[in-house]
mmCIF file of C-alpha atoms in Angstrom:
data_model
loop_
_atom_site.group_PDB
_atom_site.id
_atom_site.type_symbol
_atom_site.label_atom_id
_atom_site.label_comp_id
_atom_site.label_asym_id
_atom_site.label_seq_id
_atom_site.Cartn_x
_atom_site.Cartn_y
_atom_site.Cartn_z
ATOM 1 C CA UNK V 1 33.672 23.513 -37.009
ATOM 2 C CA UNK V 2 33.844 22.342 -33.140
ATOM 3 C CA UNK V 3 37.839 21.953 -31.736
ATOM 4 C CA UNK V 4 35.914 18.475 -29.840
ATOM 5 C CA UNK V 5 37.995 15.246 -30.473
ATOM 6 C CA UNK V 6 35.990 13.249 -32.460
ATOM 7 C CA UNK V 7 36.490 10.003 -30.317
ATOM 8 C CA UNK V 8 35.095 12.124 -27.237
ATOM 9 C CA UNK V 9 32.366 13.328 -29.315
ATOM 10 C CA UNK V 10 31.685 9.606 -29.862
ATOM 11 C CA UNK V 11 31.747 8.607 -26.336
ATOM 12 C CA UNK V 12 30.036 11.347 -25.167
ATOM 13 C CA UNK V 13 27.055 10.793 -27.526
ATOM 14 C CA UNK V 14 26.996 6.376 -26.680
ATOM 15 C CA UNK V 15 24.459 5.864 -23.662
ATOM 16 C CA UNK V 16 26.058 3.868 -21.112
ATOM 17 C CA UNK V 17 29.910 5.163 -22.285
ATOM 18 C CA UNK V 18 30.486 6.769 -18.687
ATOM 19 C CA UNK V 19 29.451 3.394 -17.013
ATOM 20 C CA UNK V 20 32.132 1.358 -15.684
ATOM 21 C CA UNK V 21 31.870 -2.429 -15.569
ATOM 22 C CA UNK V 22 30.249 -3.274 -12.701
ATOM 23 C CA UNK V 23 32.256 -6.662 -12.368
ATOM 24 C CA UNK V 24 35.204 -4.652 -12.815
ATOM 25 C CA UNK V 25 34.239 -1.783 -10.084
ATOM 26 C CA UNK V 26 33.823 -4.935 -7.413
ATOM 27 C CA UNK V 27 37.037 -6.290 -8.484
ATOM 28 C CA UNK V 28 38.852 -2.927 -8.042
ATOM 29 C CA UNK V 29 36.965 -2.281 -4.683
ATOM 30 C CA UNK V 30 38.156 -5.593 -3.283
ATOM 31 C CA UNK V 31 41.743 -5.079 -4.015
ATOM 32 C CA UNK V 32 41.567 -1.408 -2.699
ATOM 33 C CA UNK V 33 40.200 -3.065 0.506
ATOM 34 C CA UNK V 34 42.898 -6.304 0.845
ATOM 35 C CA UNK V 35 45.714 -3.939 -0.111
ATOM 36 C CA UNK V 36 44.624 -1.267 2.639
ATOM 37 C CA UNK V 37 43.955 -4.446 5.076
ATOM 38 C CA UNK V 38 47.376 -5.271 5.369
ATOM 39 C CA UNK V 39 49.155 -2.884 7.633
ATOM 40 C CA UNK V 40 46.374 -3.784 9.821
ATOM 41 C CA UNK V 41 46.380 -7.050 9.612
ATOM 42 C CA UNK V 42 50.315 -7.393 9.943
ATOM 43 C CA UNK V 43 49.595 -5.738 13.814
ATOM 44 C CA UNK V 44 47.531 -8.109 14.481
ATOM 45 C CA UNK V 45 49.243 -10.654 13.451
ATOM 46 C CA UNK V 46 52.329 -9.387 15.356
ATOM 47 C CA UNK V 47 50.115 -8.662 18.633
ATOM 48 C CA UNK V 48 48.539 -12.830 18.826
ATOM 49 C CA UNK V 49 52.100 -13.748 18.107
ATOM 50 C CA UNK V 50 53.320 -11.841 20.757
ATOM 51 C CA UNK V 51 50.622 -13.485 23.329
ATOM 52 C CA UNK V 52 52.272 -16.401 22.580
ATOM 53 C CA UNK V 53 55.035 -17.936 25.395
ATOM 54 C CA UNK V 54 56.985 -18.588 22.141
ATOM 55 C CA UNK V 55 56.664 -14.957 20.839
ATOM 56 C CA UNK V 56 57.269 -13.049 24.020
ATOM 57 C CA UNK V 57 60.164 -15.068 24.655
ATOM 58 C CA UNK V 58 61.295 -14.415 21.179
ATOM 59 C CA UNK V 59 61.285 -10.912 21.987
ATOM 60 C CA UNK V 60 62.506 -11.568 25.752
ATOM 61 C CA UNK V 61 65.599 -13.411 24.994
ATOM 62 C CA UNK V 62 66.204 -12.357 21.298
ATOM 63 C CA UNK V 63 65.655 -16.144 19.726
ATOM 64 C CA UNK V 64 63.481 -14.929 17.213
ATOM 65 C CA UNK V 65 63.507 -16.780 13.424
ATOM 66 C CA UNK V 66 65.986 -16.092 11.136
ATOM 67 C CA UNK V 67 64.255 -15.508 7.805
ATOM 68 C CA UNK V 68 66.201 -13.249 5.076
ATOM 69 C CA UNK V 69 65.249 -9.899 4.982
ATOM 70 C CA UNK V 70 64.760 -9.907 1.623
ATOM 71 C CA UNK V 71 62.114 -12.940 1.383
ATOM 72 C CA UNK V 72 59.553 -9.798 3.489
ATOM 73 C CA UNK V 73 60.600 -7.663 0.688
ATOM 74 C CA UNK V 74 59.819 -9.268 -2.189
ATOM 75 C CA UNK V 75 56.353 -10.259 -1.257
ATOM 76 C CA UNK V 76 55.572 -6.916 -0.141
ATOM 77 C CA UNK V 77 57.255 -6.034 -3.943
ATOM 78 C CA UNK V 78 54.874 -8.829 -5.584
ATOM 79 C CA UNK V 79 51.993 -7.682 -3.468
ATOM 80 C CA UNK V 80 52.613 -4.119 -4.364
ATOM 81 C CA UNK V 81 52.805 -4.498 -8.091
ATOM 82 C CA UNK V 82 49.611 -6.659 -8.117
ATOM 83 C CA UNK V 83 47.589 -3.944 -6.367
ATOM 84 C CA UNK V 84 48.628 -1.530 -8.869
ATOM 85 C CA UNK V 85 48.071 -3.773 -11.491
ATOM 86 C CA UNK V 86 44.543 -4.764 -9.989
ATOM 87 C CA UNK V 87 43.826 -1.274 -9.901
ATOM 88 C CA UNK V 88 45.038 0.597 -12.359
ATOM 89 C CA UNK V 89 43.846 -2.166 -15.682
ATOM 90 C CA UNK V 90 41.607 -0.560 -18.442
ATOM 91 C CA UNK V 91 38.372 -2.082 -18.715
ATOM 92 C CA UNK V 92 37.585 -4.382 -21.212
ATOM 93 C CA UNK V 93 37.280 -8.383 -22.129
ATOM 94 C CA UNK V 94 41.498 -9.590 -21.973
ATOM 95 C CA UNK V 95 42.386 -7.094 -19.254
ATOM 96 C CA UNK V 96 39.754 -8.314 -16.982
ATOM 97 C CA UNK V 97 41.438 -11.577 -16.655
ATOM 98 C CA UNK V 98 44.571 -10.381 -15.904
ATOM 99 C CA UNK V 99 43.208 -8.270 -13.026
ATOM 100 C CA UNK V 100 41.786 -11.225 -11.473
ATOM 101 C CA UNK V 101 45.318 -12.741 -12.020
ATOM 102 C CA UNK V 102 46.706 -10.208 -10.047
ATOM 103 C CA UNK V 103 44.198 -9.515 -7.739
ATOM 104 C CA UNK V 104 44.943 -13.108 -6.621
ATOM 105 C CA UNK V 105 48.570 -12.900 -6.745
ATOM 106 C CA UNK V 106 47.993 -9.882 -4.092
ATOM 107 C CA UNK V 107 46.197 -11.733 -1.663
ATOM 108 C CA UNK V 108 48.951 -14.681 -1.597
ATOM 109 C CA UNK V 109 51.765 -12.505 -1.352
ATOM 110 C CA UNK V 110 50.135 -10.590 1.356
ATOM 111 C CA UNK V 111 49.160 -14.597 2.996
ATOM 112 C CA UNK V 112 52.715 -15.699 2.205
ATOM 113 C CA UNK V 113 54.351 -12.042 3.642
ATOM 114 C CA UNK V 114 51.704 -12.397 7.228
ATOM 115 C CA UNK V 115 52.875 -16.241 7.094
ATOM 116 C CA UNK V 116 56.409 -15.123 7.395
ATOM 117 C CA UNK V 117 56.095 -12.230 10.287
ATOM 118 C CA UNK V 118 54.090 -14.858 12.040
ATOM 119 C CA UNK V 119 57.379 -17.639 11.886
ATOM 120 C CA UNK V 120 59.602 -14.773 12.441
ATOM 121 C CA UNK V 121 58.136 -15.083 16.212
ATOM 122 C CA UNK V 122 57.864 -18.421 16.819
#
């Protein structure tokens, strides 16, 4: 009698059971990438605001916008949870619309959160 799980010695015997979803894979890769592109993108968007006369004089004379603290926080908290949710979803038919759900919510969050670092300086 083998101690194998028999659901493991089901998937290990299916050809293909190892394969991930390849529509799923370039989903997952993309988030990775947008969610790892925003600390760079947030410098940049704070350096071309900054070679603005509007944006060094923000800095210069301390006139810069006065959005709530807590609007940056809760698209970084929106943008956050999406990327995990983008990432970490199980494979299969109903998941993989909700982790093109999120992986869209992500990238507007992470628009709406660049949108309001670039105001903040103008």
């Amino acid at each position: 009698m083998s101690n194998e799980h028999p659901a493991r010695a089901r998937a290990a015997s299916s050809p293909g059971a190892d394969r991930p979803d390849p529509a799923a894979y370039r989903l997952r890769t993309r988030a990775l990438w947008c969610g790892l592109a925003l600390a760079p993108a947030t410098v940049l968007v704070v350096f071309l605001s900054l070679t603005t006369p509007e944006g060094s004089g923000c800095v210069l004379n301390g006139d810069c916008g006065t959005t709530p603290g807590w609007m940056y926080l809760a698209t970084l908290a929106v943008a956050a949870g999406s990327w995990i949710h983008a990432l970490c979803t199980p494979d299969g038919p109903a998941p993989a619309s909700s982790r093109k759900a999120a992986f869209w919510t992500m990238i507007g969050a992470e628009c709406v959160f660049l949108l309001l670092v670039l105001t903040y300086f103008v």
